[in-house]
mmCIF file of N, CA and C in Angstrom:
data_model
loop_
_atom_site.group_PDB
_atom_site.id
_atom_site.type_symbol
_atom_site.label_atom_id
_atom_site.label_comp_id
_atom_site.label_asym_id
_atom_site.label_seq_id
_atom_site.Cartn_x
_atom_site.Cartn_y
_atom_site.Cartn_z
ATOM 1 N N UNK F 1 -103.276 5.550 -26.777
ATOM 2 C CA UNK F 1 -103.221 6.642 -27.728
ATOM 3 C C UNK F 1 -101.803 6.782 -28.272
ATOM 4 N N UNK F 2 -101.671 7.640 -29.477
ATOM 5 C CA UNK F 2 -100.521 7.811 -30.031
ATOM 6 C C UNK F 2 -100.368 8.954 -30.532
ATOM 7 N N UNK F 3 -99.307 9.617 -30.563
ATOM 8 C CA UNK F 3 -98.977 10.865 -31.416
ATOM 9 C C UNK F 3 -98.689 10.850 -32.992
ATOM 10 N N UNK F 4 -98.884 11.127 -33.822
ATOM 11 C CA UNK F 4 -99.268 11.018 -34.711
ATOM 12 C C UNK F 4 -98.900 12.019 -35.725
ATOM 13 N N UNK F 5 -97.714 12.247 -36.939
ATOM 14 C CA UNK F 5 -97.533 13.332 -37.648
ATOM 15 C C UNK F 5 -97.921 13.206 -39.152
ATOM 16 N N UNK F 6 -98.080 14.183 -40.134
ATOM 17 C CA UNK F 6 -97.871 14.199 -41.028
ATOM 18 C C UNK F 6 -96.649 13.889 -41.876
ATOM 19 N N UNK F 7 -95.802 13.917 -41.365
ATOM 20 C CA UNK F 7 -94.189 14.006 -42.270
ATOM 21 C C UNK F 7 -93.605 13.818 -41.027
ATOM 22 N N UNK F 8 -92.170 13.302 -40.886
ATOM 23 C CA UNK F 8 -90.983 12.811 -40.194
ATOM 24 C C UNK F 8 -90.101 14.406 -40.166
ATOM 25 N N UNK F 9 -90.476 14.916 -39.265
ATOM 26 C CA UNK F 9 -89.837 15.850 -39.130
ATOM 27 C C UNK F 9 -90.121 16.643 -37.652
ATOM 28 N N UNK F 10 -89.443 17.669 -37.444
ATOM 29 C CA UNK F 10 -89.324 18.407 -36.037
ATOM 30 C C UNK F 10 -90.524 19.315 -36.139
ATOM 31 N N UNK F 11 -91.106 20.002 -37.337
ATOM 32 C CA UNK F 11 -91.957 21.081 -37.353
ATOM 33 C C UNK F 11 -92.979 20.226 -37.948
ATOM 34 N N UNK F 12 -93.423 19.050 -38.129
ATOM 35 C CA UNK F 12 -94.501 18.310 -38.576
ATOM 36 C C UNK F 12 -96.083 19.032 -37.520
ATOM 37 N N UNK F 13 -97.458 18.657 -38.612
ATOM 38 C CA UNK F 13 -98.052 19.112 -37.694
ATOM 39 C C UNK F 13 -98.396 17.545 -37.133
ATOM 40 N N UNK F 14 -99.158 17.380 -35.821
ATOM 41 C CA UNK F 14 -99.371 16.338 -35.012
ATOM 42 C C UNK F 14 -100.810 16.357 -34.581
ATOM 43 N N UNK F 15 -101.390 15.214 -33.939
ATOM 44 C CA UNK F 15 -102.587 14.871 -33.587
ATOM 45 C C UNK F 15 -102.220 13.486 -32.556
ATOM 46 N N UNK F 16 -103.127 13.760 -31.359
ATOM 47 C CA UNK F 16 -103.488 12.850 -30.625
ATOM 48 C C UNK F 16 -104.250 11.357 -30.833
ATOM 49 N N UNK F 17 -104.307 10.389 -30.870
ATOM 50 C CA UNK F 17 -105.424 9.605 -31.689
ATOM 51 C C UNK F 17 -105.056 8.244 -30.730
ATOM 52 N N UNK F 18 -106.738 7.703 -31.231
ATOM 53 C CA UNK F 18 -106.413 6.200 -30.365
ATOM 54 C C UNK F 18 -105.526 4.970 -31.412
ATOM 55 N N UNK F 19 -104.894 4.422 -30.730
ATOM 56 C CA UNK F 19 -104.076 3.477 -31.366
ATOM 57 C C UNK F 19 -104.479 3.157 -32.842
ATOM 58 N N UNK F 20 -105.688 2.687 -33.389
ATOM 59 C CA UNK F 20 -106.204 2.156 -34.065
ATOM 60 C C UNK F 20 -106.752 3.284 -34.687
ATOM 61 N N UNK F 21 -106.168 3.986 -34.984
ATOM 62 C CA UNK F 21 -107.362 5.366 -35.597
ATOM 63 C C UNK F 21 -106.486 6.452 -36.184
ATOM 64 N N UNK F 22 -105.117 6.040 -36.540
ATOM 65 C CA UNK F 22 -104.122 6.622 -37.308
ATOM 66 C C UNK F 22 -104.570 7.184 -38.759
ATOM 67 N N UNK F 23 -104.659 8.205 -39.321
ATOM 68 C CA UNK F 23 -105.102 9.065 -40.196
ATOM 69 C C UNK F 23 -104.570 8.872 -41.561
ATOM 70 N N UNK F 24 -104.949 8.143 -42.773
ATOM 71 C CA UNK F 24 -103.926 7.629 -43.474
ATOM 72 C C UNK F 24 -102.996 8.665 -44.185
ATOM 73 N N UNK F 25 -101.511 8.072 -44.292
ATOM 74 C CA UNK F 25 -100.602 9.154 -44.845
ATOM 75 C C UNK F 25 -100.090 10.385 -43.893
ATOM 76 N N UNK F 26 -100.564 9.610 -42.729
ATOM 77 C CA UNK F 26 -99.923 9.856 -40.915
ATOM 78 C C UNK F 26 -99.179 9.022 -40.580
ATOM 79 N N UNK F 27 -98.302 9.500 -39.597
ATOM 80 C CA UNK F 27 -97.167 8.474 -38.756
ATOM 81 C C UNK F 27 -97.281 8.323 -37.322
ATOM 82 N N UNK F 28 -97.145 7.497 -36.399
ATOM 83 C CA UNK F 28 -97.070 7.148 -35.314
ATOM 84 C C UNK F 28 -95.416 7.424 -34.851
ATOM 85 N N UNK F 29 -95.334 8.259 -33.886
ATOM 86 C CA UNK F 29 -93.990 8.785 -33.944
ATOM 87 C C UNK F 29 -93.640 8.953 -32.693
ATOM 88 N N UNK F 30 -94.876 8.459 -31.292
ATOM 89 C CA UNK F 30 -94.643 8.983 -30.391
ATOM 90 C C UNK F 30 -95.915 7.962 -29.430
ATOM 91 N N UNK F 31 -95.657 7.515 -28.459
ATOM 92 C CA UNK F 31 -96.867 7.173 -27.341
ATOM 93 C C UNK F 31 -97.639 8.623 -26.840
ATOM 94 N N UNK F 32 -98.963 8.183 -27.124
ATOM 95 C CA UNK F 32 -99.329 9.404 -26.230
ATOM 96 C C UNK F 32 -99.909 9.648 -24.636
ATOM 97 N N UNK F 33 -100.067 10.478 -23.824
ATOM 98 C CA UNK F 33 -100.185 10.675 -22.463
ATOM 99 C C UNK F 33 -101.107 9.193 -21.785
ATOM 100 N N UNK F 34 -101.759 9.254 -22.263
ATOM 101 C CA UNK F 34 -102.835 7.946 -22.201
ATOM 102 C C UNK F 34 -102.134 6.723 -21.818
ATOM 103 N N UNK F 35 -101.182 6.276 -23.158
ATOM 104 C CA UNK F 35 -100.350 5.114 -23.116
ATOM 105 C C UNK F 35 -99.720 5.012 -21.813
ATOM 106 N N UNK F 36 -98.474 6.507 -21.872
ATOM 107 C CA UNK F 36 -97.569 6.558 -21.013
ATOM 108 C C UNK F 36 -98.695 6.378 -19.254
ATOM 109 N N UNK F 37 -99.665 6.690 -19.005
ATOM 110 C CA UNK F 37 -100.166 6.730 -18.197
ATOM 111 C C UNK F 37 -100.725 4.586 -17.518
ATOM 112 N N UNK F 38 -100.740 4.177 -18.742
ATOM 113 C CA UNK F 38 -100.811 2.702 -18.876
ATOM 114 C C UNK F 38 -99.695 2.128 -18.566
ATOM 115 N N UNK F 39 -98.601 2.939 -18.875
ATOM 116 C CA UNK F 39 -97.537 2.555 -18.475
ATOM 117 C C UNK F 39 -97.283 2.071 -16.973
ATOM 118 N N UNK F 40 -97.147 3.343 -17.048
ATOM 119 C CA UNK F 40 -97.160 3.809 -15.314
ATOM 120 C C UNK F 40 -97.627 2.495 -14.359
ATOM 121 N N UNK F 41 -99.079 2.097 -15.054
ATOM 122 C CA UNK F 41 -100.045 1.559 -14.000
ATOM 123 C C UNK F 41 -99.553 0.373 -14.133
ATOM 124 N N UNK F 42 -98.926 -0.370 -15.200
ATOM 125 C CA UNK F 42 -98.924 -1.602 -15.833
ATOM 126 C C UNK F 42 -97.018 -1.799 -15.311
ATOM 127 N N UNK F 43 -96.896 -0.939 -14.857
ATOM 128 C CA UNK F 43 -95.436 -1.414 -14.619
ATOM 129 C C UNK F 43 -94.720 -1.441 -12.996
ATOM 130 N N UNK F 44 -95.809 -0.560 -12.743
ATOM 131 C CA UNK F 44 -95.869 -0.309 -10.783
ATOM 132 C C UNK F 44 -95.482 -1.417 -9.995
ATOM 133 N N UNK F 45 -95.893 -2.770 -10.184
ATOM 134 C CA UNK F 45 -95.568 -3.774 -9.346
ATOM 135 C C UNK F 45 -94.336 -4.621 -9.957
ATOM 136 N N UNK F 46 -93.956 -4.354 -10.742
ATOM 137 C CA UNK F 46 -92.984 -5.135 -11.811
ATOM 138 C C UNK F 46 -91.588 -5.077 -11.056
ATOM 139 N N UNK F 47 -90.857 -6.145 -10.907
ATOM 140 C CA UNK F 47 -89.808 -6.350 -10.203
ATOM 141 C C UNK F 47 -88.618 -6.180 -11.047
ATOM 142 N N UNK F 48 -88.025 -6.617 -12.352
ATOM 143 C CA UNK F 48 -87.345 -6.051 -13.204
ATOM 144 C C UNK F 48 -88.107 -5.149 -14.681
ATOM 145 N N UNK F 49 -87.449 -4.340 -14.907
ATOM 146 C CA UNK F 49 -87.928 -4.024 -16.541
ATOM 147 C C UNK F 49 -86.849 -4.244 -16.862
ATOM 148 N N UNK F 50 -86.815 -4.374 -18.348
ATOM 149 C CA UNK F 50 -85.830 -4.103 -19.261
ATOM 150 C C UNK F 50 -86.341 -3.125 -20.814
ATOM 151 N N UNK F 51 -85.959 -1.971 -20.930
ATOM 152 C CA UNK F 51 -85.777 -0.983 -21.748
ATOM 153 C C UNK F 51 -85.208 -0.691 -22.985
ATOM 154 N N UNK F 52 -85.304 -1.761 -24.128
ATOM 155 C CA UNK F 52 -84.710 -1.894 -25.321
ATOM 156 C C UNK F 52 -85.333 -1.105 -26.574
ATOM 157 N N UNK F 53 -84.982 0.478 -26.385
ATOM 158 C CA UNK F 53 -86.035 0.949 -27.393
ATOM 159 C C UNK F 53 -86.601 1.978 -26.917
ATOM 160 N N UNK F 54 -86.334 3.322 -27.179
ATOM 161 C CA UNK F 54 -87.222 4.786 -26.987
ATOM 162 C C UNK F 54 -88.863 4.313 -27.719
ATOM 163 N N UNK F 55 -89.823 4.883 -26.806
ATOM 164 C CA UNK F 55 -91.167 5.128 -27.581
ATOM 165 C C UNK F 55 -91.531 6.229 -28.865
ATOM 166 N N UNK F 56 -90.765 7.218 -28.535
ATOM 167 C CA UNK F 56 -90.608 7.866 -29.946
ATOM 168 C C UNK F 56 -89.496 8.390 -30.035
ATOM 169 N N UNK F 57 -89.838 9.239 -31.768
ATOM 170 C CA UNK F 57 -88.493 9.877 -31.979
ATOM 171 C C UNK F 57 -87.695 11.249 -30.776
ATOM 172 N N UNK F 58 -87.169 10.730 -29.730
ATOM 173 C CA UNK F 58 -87.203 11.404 -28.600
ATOM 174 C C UNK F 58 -86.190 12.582 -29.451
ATOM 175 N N UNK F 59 -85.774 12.455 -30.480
ATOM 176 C CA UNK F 59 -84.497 13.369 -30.707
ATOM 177 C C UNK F 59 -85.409 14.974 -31.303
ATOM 178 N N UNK F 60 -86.944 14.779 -31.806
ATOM 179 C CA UNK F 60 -87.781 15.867 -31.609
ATOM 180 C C UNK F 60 -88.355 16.140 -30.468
ATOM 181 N N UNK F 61 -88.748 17.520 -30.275
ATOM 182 C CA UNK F 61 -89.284 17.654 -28.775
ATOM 183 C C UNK F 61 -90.885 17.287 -29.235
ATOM 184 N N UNK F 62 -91.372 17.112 -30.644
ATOM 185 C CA UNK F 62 -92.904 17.247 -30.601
ATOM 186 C C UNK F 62 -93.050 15.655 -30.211
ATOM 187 N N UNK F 63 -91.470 14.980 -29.761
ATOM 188 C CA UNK F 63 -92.276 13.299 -30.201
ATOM 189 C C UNK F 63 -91.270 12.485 -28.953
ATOM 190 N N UNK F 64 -90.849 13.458 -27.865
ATOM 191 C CA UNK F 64 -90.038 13.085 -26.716
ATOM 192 C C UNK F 64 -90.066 12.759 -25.295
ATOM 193 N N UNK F 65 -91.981 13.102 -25.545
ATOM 194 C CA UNK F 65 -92.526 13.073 -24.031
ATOM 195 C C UNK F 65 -92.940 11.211 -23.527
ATOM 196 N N UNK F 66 -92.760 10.813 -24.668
ATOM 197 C CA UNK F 66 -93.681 9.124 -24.615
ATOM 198 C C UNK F 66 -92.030 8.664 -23.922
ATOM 199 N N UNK F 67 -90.833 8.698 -24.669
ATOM 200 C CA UNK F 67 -89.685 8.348 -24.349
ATOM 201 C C UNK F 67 -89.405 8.839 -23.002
ATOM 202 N N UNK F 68 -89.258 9.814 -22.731
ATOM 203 C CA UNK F 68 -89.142 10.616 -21.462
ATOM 204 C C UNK F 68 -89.958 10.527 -20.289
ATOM 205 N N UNK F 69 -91.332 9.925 -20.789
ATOM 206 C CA UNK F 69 -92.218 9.423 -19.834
ATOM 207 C C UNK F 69 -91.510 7.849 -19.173
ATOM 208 N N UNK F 70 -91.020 7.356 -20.038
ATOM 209 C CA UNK F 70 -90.766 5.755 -19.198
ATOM 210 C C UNK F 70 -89.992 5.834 -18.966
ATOM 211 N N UNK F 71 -88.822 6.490 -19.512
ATOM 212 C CA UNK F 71 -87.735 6.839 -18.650
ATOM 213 C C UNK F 71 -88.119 7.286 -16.820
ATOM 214 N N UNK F 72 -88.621 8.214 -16.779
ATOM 215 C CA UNK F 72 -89.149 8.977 -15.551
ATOM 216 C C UNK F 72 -89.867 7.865 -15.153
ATOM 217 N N UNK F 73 -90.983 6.754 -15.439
ATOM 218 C CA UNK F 73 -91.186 6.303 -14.659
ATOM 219 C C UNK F 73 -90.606 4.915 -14.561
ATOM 220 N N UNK F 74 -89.571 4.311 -15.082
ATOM 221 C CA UNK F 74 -88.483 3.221 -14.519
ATOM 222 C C UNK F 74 -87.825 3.915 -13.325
ATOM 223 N N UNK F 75 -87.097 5.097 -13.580
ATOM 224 C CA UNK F 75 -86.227 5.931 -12.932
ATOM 225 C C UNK F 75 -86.815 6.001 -11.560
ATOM 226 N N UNK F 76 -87.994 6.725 -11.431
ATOM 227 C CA UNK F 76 -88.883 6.723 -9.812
ATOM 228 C C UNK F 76 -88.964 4.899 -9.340
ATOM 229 N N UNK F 77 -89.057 3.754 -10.078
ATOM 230 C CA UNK F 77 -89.174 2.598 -9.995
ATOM 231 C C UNK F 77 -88.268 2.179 -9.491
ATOM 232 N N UNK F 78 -86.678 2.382 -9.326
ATOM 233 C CA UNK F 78 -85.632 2.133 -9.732
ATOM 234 C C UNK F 78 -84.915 2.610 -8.415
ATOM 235 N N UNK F 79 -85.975 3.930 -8.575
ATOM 236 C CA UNK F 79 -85.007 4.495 -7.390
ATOM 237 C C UNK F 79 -85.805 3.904 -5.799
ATOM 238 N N UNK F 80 -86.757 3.886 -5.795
ATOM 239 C CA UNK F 80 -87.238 3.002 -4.425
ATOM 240 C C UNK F 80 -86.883 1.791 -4.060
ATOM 241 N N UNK F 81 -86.043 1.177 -4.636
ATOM 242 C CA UNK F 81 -85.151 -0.281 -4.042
ATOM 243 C C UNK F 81 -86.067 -0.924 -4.756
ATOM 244 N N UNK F 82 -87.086 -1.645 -5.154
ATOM 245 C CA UNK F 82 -87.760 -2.602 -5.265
ATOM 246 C C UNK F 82 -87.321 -3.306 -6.890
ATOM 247 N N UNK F 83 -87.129 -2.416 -7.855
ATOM 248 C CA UNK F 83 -87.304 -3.067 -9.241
ATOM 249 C C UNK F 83 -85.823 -2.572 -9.611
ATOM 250 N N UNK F 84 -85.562 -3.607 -10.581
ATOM 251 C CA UNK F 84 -84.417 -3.554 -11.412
ATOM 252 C C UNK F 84 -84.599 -3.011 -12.680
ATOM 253 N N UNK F 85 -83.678 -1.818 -13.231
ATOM 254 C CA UNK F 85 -84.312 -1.517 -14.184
ATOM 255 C C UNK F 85 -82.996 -1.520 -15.370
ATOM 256 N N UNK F 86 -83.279 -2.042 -16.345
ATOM 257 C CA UNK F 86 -81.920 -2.556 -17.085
ATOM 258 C C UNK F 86 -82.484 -1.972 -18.678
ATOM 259 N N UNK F 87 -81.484 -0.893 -18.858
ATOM 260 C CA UNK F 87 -82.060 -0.027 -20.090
ATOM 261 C C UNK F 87 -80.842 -0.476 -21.494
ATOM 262 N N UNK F 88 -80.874 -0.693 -22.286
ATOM 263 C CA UNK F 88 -79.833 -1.242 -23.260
ATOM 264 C C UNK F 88 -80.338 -0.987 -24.276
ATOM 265 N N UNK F 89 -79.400 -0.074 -25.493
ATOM 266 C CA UNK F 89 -79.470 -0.524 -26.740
ATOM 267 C C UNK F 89 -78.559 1.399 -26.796
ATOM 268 N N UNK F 90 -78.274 2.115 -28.111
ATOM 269 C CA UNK F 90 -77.398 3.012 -28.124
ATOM 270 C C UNK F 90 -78.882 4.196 -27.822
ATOM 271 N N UNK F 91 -79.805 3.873 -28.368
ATOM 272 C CA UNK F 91 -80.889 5.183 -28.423
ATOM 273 C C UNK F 91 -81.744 5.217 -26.881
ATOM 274 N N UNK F 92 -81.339 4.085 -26.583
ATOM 275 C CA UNK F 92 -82.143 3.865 -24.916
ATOM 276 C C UNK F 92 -81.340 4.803 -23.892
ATOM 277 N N UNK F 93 -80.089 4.576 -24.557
ATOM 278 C CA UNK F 93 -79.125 5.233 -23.275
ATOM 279 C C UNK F 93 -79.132 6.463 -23.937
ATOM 280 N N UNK F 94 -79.194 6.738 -24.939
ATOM 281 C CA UNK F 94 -78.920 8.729 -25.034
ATOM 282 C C UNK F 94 -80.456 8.861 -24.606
ATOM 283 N N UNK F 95 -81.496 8.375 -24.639
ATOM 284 C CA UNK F 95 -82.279 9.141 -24.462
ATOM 285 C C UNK F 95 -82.579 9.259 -22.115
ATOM 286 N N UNK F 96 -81.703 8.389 -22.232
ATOM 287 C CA UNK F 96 -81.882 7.998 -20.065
ATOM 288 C C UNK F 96 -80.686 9.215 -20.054
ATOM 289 N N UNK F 97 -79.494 8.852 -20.489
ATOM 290 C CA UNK F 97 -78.359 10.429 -20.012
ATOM 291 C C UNK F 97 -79.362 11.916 -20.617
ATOM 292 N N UNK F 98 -79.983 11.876 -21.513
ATOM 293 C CA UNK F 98 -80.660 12.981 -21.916
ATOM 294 C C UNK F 98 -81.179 13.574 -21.195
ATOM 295 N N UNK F 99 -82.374 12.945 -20.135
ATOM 296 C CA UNK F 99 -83.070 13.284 -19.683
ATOM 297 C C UNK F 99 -82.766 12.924 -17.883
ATOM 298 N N UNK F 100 -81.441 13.038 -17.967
ATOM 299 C CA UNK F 100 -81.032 13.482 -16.614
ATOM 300 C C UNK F 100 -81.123 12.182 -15.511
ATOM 301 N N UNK F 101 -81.715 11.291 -15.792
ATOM 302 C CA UNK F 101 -81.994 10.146 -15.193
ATOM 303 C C UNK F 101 -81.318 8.866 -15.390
ATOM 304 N N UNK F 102 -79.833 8.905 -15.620
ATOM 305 C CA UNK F 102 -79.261 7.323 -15.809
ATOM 306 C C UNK F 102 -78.829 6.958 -14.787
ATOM 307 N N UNK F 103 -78.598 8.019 -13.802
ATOM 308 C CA UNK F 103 -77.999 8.011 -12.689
ATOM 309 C C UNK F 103 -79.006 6.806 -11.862
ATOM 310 N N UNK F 104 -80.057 7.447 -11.910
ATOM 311 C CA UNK F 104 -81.214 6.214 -11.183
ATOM 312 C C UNK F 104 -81.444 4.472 -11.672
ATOM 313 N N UNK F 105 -81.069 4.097 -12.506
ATOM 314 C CA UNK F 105 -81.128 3.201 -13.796
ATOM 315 C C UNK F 105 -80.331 1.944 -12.685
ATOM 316 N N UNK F 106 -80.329 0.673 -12.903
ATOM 317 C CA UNK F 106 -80.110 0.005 -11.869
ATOM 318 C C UNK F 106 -78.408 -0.345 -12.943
ATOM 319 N N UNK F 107 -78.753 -0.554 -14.247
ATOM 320 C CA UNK F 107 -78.090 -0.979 -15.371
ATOM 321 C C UNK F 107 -78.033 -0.166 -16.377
ATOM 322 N N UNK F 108 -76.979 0.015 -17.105
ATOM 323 C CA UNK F 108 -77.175 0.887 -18.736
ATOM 324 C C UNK F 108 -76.064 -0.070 -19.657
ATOM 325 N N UNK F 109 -76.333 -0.330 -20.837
ATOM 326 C CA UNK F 109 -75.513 -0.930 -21.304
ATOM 327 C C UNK F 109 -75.926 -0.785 -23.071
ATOM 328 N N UNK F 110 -75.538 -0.105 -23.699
ATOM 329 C CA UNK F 110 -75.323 0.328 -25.201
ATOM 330 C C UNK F 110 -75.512 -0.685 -25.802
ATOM 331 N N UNK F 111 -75.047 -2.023 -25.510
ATOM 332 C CA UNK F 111 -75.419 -3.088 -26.426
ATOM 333 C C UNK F 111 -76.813 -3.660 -26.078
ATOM 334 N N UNK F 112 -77.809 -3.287 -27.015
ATOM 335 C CA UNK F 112 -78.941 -3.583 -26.922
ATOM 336 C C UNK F 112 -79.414 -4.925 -27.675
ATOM 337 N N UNK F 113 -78.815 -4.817 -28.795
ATOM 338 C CA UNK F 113 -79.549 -6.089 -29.548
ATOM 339 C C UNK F 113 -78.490 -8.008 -28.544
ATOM 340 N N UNK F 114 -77.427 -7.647 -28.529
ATOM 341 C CA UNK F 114 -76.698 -8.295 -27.495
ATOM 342 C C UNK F 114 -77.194 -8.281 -26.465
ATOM 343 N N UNK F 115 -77.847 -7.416 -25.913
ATOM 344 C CA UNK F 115 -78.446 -7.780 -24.566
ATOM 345 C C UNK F 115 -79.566 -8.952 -24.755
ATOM 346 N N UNK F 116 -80.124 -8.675 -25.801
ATOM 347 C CA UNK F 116 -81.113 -9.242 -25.887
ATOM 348 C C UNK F 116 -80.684 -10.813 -27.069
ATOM 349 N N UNK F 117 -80.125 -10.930 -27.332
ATOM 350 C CA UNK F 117 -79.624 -12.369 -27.407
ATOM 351 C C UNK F 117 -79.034 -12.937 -26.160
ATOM 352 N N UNK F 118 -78.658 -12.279 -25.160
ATOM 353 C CA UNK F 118 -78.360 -12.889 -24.360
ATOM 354 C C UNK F 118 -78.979 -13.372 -23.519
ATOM 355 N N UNK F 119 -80.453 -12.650 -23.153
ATOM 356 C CA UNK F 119 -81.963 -12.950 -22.524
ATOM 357 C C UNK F 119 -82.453 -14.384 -23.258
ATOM 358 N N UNK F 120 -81.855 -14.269 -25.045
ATOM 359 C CA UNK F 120 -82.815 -15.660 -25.951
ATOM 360 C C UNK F 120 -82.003 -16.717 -25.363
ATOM 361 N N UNK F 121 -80.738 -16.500 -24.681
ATOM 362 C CA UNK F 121 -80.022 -18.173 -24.596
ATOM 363 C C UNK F 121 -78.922 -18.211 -25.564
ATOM 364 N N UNK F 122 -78.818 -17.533 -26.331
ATOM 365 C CA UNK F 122 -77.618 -16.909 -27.259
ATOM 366 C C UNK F 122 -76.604 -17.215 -27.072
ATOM 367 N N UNK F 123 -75.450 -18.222 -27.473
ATOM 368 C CA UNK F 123 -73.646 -17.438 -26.841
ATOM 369 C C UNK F 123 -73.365 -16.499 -27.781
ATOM 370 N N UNK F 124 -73.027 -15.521 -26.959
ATOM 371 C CA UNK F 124 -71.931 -14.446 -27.493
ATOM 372 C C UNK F 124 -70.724 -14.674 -27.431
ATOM 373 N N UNK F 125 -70.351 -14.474 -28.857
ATOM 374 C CA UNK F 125 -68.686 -14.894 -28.942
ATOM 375 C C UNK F 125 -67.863 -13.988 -27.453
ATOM 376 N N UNK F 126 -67.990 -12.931 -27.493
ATOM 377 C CA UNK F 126 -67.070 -12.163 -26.338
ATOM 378 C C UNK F 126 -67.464 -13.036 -25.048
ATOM 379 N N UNK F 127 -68.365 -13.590 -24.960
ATOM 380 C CA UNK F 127 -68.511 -14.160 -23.383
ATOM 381 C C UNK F 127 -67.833 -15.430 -23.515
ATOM 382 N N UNK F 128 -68.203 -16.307 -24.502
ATOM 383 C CA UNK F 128 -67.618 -17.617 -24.726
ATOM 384 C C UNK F 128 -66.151 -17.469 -24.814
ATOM 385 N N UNK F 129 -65.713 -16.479 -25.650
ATOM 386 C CA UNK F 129 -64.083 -16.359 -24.962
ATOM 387 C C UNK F 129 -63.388 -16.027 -23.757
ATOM 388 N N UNK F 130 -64.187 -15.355 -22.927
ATOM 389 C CA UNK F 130 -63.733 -14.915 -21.443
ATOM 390 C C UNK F 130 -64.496 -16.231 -20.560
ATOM 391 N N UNK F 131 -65.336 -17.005 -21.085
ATOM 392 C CA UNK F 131 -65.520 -18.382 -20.528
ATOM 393 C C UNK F 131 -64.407 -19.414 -20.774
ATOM 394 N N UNK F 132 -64.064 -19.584 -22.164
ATOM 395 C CA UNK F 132 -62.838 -20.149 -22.432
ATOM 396 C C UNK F 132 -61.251 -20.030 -21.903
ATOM 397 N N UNK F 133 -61.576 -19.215 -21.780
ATOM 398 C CA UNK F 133 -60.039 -18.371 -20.653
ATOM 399 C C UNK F 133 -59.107 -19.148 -19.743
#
């Protein structure tokens, strides 16, 4: 499911809906309880995550619970020893310090799209120079 607004905004009105069933001249702005609950189940045994990317616009409260949900459940993940949880990019980390939980986070690191060239096999100039050294 997904949350779902009329207009991009904080006072938009909203609707619950299944993925595929978006209302035309509606927006998808948010995971809804359902998803986040898929989450949950689909991520329980998972030995690392990595976190590149809020589920919605967490910076409204009508569209902050999908974001705040995986946060909370990496964070409980994270914190029982078992999984690594590596959150990166600038909106990943305001939304983990936001919500009180970076502290639990195994990793935080602002460079998100860099993180993730570095997962493709990528050189990054800054590493290749402190390799060069």
């Amino acid at each position: 499911d997904i949350i779902v607004a009329d207009k991009f905004d904080k006072d938009a009105e909203i609707q619950v809906v299944a993925s595929d069933a978006i209302p035309a001249g509606w927006m998808g702005l948010d995971n809804g309880p359902d998803s986040t609950a898929e989450q949950k189940e689909f991520l329980s045994d998972c030995k690392t995550i990595i976190m590149n990317g809020p589920m919605g616009v967490f910076e409204f409260e009508k569209f902050a619970a999908g974001t705040f949900g995986i946060v909370n459940i990496l964070a409980d993940l994270s914190s029982k020893g078992d999984t690594i949880t590596i959150i990166g990019g600038g909106d990943s980390v305001a939304a983990t310090e936001l919500s009180g939980r970076a502290g639990d986070m195994s990793h935080i690191s602002t460079g998100g799209g860099a993180s993730l060239e570095l997962l493709e096999g990528k050189v990054l100039p800054g590493v290749a120079a402190l390799n060069d050294a």
